[in-house]
PDB file of C-alpha atoms in Angstrom:
ATOM      1  CA  UNK C 140     -17.352 -17.502  15.646  1.00 63.00           C
ATOM      2  CA  UNK C 141     -15.185 -15.703  13.117  1.00 85.00           C
ATOM      3  CA  UNK C 142     -14.217 -17.864  10.154  1.00 88.00           C
ATOM      4  CA  UNK C 143     -10.675 -17.955   8.787  1.00 90.00           C
ATOM      5  CA  UNK C 144      -9.864 -16.581   5.357  1.00 89.00           C
ATOM      6  CA  UNK C 145      -9.522 -20.119   4.029  1.00 90.00           C
ATOM      7  CA  UNK C 146     -12.984 -21.081   5.306  1.00 91.00           C
ATOM      8  CA  UNK C 147     -14.481 -17.928   3.802  1.00 92.00           C
ATOM      9  CA  UNK C 148     -12.748 -18.614   0.478  1.00 91.00           C
ATOM     10  CA  UNK C 149     -14.151 -22.154   0.437  1.00 91.00           C
ATOM     11  CA  UNK C 150     -17.648 -20.818   1.080  1.00 92.00           C
ATOM     12  CA  UNK C 151     -17.266 -18.059  -1.512  1.00 92.00           C
ATOM     13  CA  UNK C 152     -16.211 -20.651  -4.106  1.00 91.00           C
ATOM     14  CA  UNK C 153     -19.509 -22.429  -3.437  1.00 91.00           C
ATOM     15  CA  UNK C 154     -21.404 -19.233  -4.252  1.00 89.00           C
ATOM     16  CA  UNK C 155     -21.743 -17.778  -0.742  1.00 90.00           C
ATOM     17  CA  UNK C 156     -21.570 -14.059  -1.542  1.00 91.00           C
ATOM     18  CA  UNK C 157     -21.715 -12.926   2.121  1.00 92.00           C
ATOM     19  CA  UNK C 158     -18.532 -14.985   2.709  1.00 92.00           C
ATOM     20  CA  UNK C 159     -16.722 -13.037   0.000  1.00 92.00           C
ATOM     21  CA  UNK C 160     -18.196  -9.790   1.357  1.00 93.00           C
ATOM     22  CA  UNK C 161     -16.613 -10.674   4.713  1.00 94.00           C
ATOM     23  CA  UNK C 162     -13.229 -11.150   2.985  1.00 93.00           C
ATOM     24  CA  UNK C 163     -13.600  -7.743   1.328  1.00 93.00           C
ATOM     25  CA  UNK C 164     -14.492  -6.169   4.661  1.00 94.00           C
ATOM     26  CA  UNK C 165     -11.525  -7.853   6.359  1.00 93.00           C
ATOM     27  CA  UNK C 166      -8.931  -6.821   3.746  1.00 93.00           C
ATOM     28  CA  UNK C 167     -10.276  -3.609   2.211  1.00 92.00           C
ATOM     29  CA  UNK C 168      -8.213  -1.209   4.334  1.00 91.00           C
ATOM     30  CA  UNK C 169      -4.881  -2.934   3.689  1.00 89.00           C
ATOM     31  CA  UNK C 170      -5.596  -3.318  -0.052  1.00 91.00           C
ATOM     32  CA  UNK C 171      -6.627   0.328  -0.316  1.00 91.00           C
ATOM     33  CA  UNK C 172      -3.515   1.471   1.597  1.00 86.00           C
ATOM     34  CA  UNK C 173      -1.261  -0.498  -0.723  1.00 85.00           C
ATOM     35  CA  UNK C 174      -2.960   0.813  -3.870  1.00 86.00           C
ATOM     36  CA  UNK C 175      -2.830   4.372  -2.511  1.00 84.00           C
ATOM     37  CA  UNK C 176       0.914   4.170  -1.909  1.00 80.00           C
ATOM     38  CA  UNK C 177       1.470   2.806  -5.387  1.00 81.00           C
ATOM     39  CA  UNK C 178      -0.823   5.012  -7.485  1.00 80.00           C
ATOM     40  CA  UNK C 179      -0.462   8.174  -5.413  1.00 74.00           C
ATOM     41  CA  UNK C 180      -4.006   9.557  -5.287  1.00 79.00           C
ATOM     42  CA  UNK C 181      -7.254   8.593  -3.623  1.00 85.00           C
ATOM     43  CA  UNK C 182      -9.518   8.322  -6.673  1.00 87.00           C
ATOM     44  CA  UNK C 183      -7.200   5.998  -8.577  1.00 85.00           C
ATOM     45  CA  UNK C 184      -6.510   4.026  -5.381  1.00 86.00           C
ATOM     46  CA  UNK C 185     -10.226   3.517  -4.720  1.00 90.00           C
ATOM     47  CA  UNK C 186     -10.779   2.401  -8.303  1.00 91.00           C
ATOM     48  CA  UNK C 187      -7.763   0.072  -8.146  1.00 90.00           C
ATOM     49  CA  UNK C 188      -8.901  -1.429  -4.815  1.00 92.00           C
ATOM     50  CA  UNK C 189     -12.346  -2.148  -6.268  1.00 93.00           C
ATOM     51  CA  UNK C 190     -10.714  -3.735  -9.294  1.00 94.00           C
ATOM     52  CA  UNK C 191      -8.573  -5.912  -6.990  1.00 93.00           C
ATOM     53  CA  UNK C 192     -11.637  -7.400  -5.308  1.00 93.00           C
ATOM     54  CA  UNK C 193     -13.484  -7.887  -8.598  1.00 93.00           C
ATOM     55  CA  UNK C 194     -10.477  -9.732 -10.019  1.00 94.00           C
ATOM     56  CA  UNK C 195     -10.067 -11.746  -6.827  1.00 93.00           C
ATOM     57  CA  UNK C 196     -13.719 -12.820  -6.930  1.00 92.00           C
ATOM     58  CA  UNK C 197     -13.470 -13.841 -10.562  1.00 92.00           C
ATOM     59  CA  UNK C 198     -10.239 -15.740  -9.889  1.00 91.00           C
ATOM     60  CA  UNK C 199     -11.161 -17.527  -6.652  1.00 91.00           C
ATOM     61  CA  UNK C 200     -11.004 -20.870  -8.427  1.00 89.00           C
ATOM     62  CA  UNK C 201      -7.320 -20.151  -9.207  1.00 89.00           C
ATOM     63  CA  UNK C 202      -6.394 -19.530  -5.559  1.00 88.00           C
ATOM     64  CA  UNK C 203      -4.563 -22.741  -4.709  1.00 84.00           C
ATOM     65  CA  UNK C 204      -4.087 -22.073  -1.010  1.00 82.00           C
ATOM     66  CA  UNK C 205      -0.288 -22.440  -1.225  1.00 81.00           C
ATOM     67  CA  UNK C 206      -0.016 -19.035   0.421  1.00 82.00           C
ATOM     68  CA  UNK C 207      -2.241 -17.002   2.675  1.00 87.00           C
ATOM     69  CA  UNK C 208      -5.254 -15.405   1.013  1.00 91.00           C
ATOM     70  CA  UNK C 209      -3.967 -11.939   1.992  1.00 89.00           C
ATOM     71  CA  UNK C 210      -0.655 -12.604   0.220  1.00 88.00           C
ATOM     72  CA  UNK C 211      -2.492 -13.686  -2.933  1.00 90.00           C
ATOM     73  CA  UNK C 212      -4.682 -10.577  -2.675  1.00 91.00           C
ATOM     74  CA  UNK C 213      -1.601  -8.328  -2.295  1.00 89.00           C
ATOM     75  CA  UNK C 214      -0.170  -9.832  -5.473  1.00 89.00           C
ATOM     76  CA  UNK C 215      -3.344  -8.909  -7.343  1.00 92.00           C
ATOM     77  CA  UNK C 216      -3.222  -5.429  -5.754  1.00 90.00           C
ATOM     78  CA  UNK C 217       0.375  -4.900  -6.865  1.00 88.00           C
ATOM     79  CA  UNK C 218      -0.440  -5.941 -10.438  1.00 87.00           C
ATOM     80  CA  UNK C 219      -3.547  -3.748 -10.619  1.00 89.00           C
ATOM     81  CA  UNK C 220      -1.699  -0.799  -9.051  1.00 84.00           C
ATOM     82  CA  UNK C 221       1.262  -1.097 -11.401  1.00 82.00           C
ATOM     83  CA  UNK C 222      -1.111  -1.086 -14.386  1.00 81.00           C
ATOM     84  CA  UNK C 223      -3.013   1.866 -12.951  1.00 76.00           C
ATOM     85  CA  UNK C 224       0.184   3.789 -12.219  1.00 70.00           C
ATOM     86  CA  UNK C 225       1.474   3.168 -15.754  1.00 70.00           C
ATOM     87  CA  UNK C 226      -1.837   4.362 -17.218  1.00 69.00           C
ATOM     88  CA  UNK C 227      -1.837   7.380 -14.954  1.00 61.00           C
ATOM     89  CA  UNK C 228       1.722   8.325 -15.822  1.00 58.00           C
ATOM     90  CA  UNK C 229       0.962   7.911 -19.486  1.00 54.00           C
ATOM     91  CA  UNK C 230      -2.144  10.096 -19.188  1.00 52.00           C
ATOM     92  CA  UNK C 231      -0.526  12.734 -17.021  1.00 45.00           C
ATOM     93  CA  UNK C 232       3.150  13.149 -17.595  1.00 43.00           C
ATOM     94  CA  UNK C 233       3.569  14.134 -13.942  1.00 42.00           C
ATOM     95  CA  UNK C 234       1.832  13.201 -10.729  1.00 39.00           C
ATOM     96  CA  UNK C 235       0.518  15.985  -8.536  1.00 39.00           C
ATOM     97  CA  UNK C 236       1.798  15.793  -5.001  1.00 39.00           C
ATOM     98  CA  UNK C 237       0.301  19.036  -3.815  1.00 38.00           C
ATOM     99  CA  UNK C 238      -2.747  17.513  -2.135  1.00 38.00           C
ATOM    100  CA  UNK C 239      -1.740  16.021   1.216  1.00 38.00           C
ATOM    101  CA  UNK C 240      -3.436  12.840   2.350  1.00 41.00           C
ATOM    102  CA  UNK C 241      -5.045  12.704   5.777  1.00 42.00           C
ATOM    103  CA  UNK C 242      -4.648   9.957   8.363  1.00 43.00           C
ATOM    104  CA  UNK C 243      -7.673   7.978   7.124  1.00 43.00           C
ATOM    105  CA  UNK C 244      -5.350   5.997   4.858  1.00 43.00           C
ATOM    106  CA  UNK C 245      -4.256   3.779   7.724  1.00 44.00           C
ATOM    107  CA  UNK C 246      -0.700   5.042   8.061  1.00 44.00           C
ATOM    108  CA  UNK C 247       0.384   4.514  11.671  1.00 44.00           C
ATOM    109  CA  UNK C 248      -0.223   7.820  13.326  1.00 43.00           C
ATOM    110  CA  UNK C 249       1.539   9.091  16.399  1.00 46.00           C
ATOM    111  CA  UNK C 250      -0.815  10.610  18.902  1.00 46.00           C
ATOM    112  CA  UNK C 251       0.138  14.211  19.492  1.00 48.00           C
ATOM    113  CA  UNK C 252       1.550  15.077  22.873  1.00 51.00           C
ATOM    114  CA  UNK C 253      -1.230  17.117  24.516  1.00 52.00           C
ATOM    115  CA  UNK C 254       1.433  19.280  26.140  1.00 54.00           C
ATOM    116  CA  UNK C 255       3.249  19.879  22.863  1.00 57.00           C
ATOM    117  CA  UNK C 256       3.180  23.276  21.283  1.00 67.00           C
ATOM    118  CA  UNK C 257       0.471  23.553  18.564  1.00 72.00           C
ATOM    119  CA  UNK C 258       3.117  24.777  16.126  1.00 73.00           C
ATOM    120  CA  UNK C 259       5.194  21.665  16.844  1.00 72.00           C
ATOM    121  CA  UNK C 260       2.153  19.413  16.287  1.00 69.00           C
ATOM    122  CA  UNK C 261       1.474  21.187  12.997  1.00 71.00           C
ATOM    123  CA  UNK C 262       5.091  20.643  11.919  1.00 73.00           C
ATOM    124  CA  UNK C 263       4.848  16.925  12.764  1.00 71.00           C
ATOM    125  CA  UNK C 264       1.631  16.538  10.761  1.00 71.00           C
ATOM    126  CA  UNK C 265       3.129  18.484   7.875  1.00 76.00           C
ATOM    127  CA  UNK C 266       6.249  16.271   7.901  1.00 72.00           C
ATOM    128  CA  UNK C 267       4.105  13.113   7.958  1.00 70.00           C
ATOM    129  CA  UNK C 268       2.147  14.361   4.923  1.00 71.00           C
ATOM    130  CA  UNK C 269       5.389  15.274   3.185  1.00 72.00           C
ATOM    131  CA  UNK C 270       6.831  11.779   3.675  1.00 73.00           C
ATOM    132  CA  UNK C 271       3.588  10.177   2.415  1.00 74.00           C
ATOM    133  CA  UNK C 272       3.756  12.294  -0.721  1.00 77.00           C
ATOM    134  CA  UNK C 273       7.385  11.316  -1.253  1.00 82.00           C
ATOM    135  CA  UNK C 274       6.584   7.605  -0.908  1.00 82.00           C
ATOM    136  CA  UNK C 275       3.841   8.065  -3.498  1.00 78.00           C
ATOM    137  CA  UNK C 276       6.346   9.822  -5.793  1.00 82.00           C
ATOM    138  CA  UNK C 277       8.657   6.792  -5.861  1.00 85.00           C
ATOM    139  CA  UNK C 278       8.401   4.338  -8.739  1.00 86.00           C
ATOM    140  CA  UNK C 279       5.406   2.097  -7.950  1.00 81.00           C
ATOM    141  CA  UNK C 280       7.444  -1.024  -7.229  1.00 82.00           C
ATOM    142  CA  UNK C 281       9.500   0.879  -4.644  1.00 89.00           C
ATOM    143  CA  UNK C 282       6.469   2.470  -3.006  1.00 85.00           C
ATOM    144  CA  UNK C 283       4.885  -0.997  -2.847  1.00 85.00           C
ATOM    145  CA  UNK C 284       7.876  -2.537  -1.085  1.00 89.00           C
ATOM    146  CA  UNK C 285       8.159   0.345   1.395  1.00 87.00           C
ATOM    147  CA  UNK C 286       4.428   0.253   2.066  1.00 83.00           C
ATOM    148  CA  UNK C 287       4.326  -3.510   2.517  1.00 85.00           C
ATOM    149  CA  UNK C 288       7.360  -3.600   4.826  1.00 88.00           C
ATOM    150  CA  UNK C 289       7.097  -0.407   6.867  1.00 84.00           C
ATOM    151  CA  UNK C 290       3.392   0.406   6.819  1.00 78.00           C
ATOM    152  CA  UNK C 291       1.755  -3.009   6.627  1.00 78.00           C
ATOM    153  CA  UNK C 292       4.454  -4.827   8.612  1.00 81.00           C
ATOM    154  CA  UNK C 293       4.822  -7.721   6.171  1.00 84.00           C
ATOM    155  CA  UNK C 294       7.929  -9.877   6.472  1.00 88.00           C
ATOM    156  CA  UNK C 295      10.474 -10.291   3.671  1.00 91.00           C
ATOM    157  CA  UNK C 296       9.004 -13.751   3.032  1.00 89.00           C
ATOM    158  CA  UNK C 297       5.453 -12.384   2.718  1.00 86.00           C
ATOM    159  CA  UNK C 298       6.558  -9.594   0.380  1.00 88.00           C
ATOM    160  CA  UNK C 299       8.589 -12.039  -1.716  1.00 89.00           C
ATOM    161  CA  UNK C 300       5.573 -14.305  -2.004  1.00 86.00           C
ATOM    162  CA  UNK C 301       3.188 -11.454  -2.863  1.00 84.00           C
ATOM    163  CA  UNK C 302       5.519 -10.019  -5.488  1.00 85.00           C
ATOM    164  CA  UNK C 303       6.728 -13.421  -6.695  1.00 84.00           C
ATOM    165  CA  UNK C 304      10.356 -12.402  -6.180  1.00 88.00           C
ATOM    166  CA  UNK C 305      13.325 -13.966  -4.421  1.00 93.00           C
ATOM    167  CA  UNK C 306      13.913 -12.621  -0.897  1.00 92.00           C
ATOM    168  CA  UNK C 307      17.251 -11.150  -2.010  1.00 93.00           C
ATOM    169  CA  UNK C 308      15.487  -9.103  -4.669  1.00 93.00           C
ATOM    170  CA  UNK C 309      12.957  -7.860  -2.110  1.00 92.00           C
ATOM    171  CA  UNK C 310      15.791  -6.768   0.211  1.00 94.00           C
ATOM    172  CA  UNK C 311      17.593  -5.074  -2.672  1.00 94.00           C
ATOM    173  CA  UNK C 312      14.450  -3.227  -3.769  1.00 93.00           C
ATOM    174  CA  UNK C 313      13.761  -2.143  -0.206  1.00 93.00           C
ATOM    175  CA  UNK C 314      17.347  -0.873   0.073  1.00 94.00           C
ATOM    176  CA  UNK C 315      16.998   1.031  -3.230  1.00 94.00           C
ATOM    177  CA  UNK C 316      13.577   2.356  -2.235  1.00 92.00           C
ATOM    178  CA  UNK C 317      14.967   3.716   1.043  1.00 91.00           C
ATOM    179  CA  UNK C 318      17.896   5.299  -0.815  1.00 91.00           C
ATOM    180  CA  UNK C 319      15.527   6.904  -3.338  1.00 90.00           C
ATOM    181  CA  UNK C 320      13.305   8.159  -0.528  1.00 87.00           C
ATOM    182  CA  UNK C 321      16.348   9.564   1.289  1.00 86.00           C
ATOM    183  CA  UNK C 322      17.337  11.456  -1.892  1.00 87.00           C
ATOM    184  CA  UNK C 323      13.845  12.915  -2.193  1.00 83.00           C
ATOM    185  CA  UNK C 324      13.946  13.998   1.437  1.00 77.00           C
ATOM    186  CA  UNK C 325      17.374  15.626   1.050  1.00 79.00           C
ATOM    187  CA  UNK C 326      16.283  17.408  -2.128  1.00 80.00           C
ATOM    188  CA  UNK C 327      13.213  18.745  -0.377  1.00 74.00           C
ATOM    189  CA  UNK C 328      15.194  20.282   2.460  1.00 72.00           C
ATOM    190  CA  UNK C 329      15.901  23.887   1.729  1.00 59.00           C
ATOM    191  CA  UNK C 330      19.633  24.695   1.727  1.00 55.00           C
ATOM    192  CA  UNK C 331      19.234  27.449   4.304  1.00 51.00           C
ATOM    193  CA  UNK C 332      17.809  24.968   6.854  1.00 53.00           C
ATOM    194  CA  UNK C 333      20.948  22.811   6.683  1.00 51.00           C
ATOM    195  CA  UNK C 334      23.267  25.458   8.111  1.00 48.00           C
TER     196      UNK C 334
END
């Protein structure tokens, strides 16, 4: 029998470390994906994800259960990622986007058409990597909203709860994030390909 998050939290509060380990196992991929989208590189994302779970463990007594555990965890992940992104931007005045991420980061991946031309499959993979890099180049709060909505399929309500924002603000940020992403995409298209 698989225990719910709430049951595992209750056990972890009583000192059951395997219960918390099960929570980490259950949520590690989604937390890592969110931190990766916000901080923009694997090493910082891995460090941020570890920090999220350490902070969550230390703060279990503050989890009131008003929201789902995953929503509470996302809020911690957003805070840790924003701090990490600020530190990173302060340390390096620019973020390198030259290293493409592979599909291990959990981004929904389309299976290639086995009959498709290898060059076409390469172009699709290249475009997917390009979009990932552009999402990572957005301000962290925008990359978080896009990641939570489009890549982790959270509802407006869940995002609003995780970010402690009104739903209207979440919708506005998502609108602005999409507009910013569109601008990055248009800027990246070479003028000669538009004719």
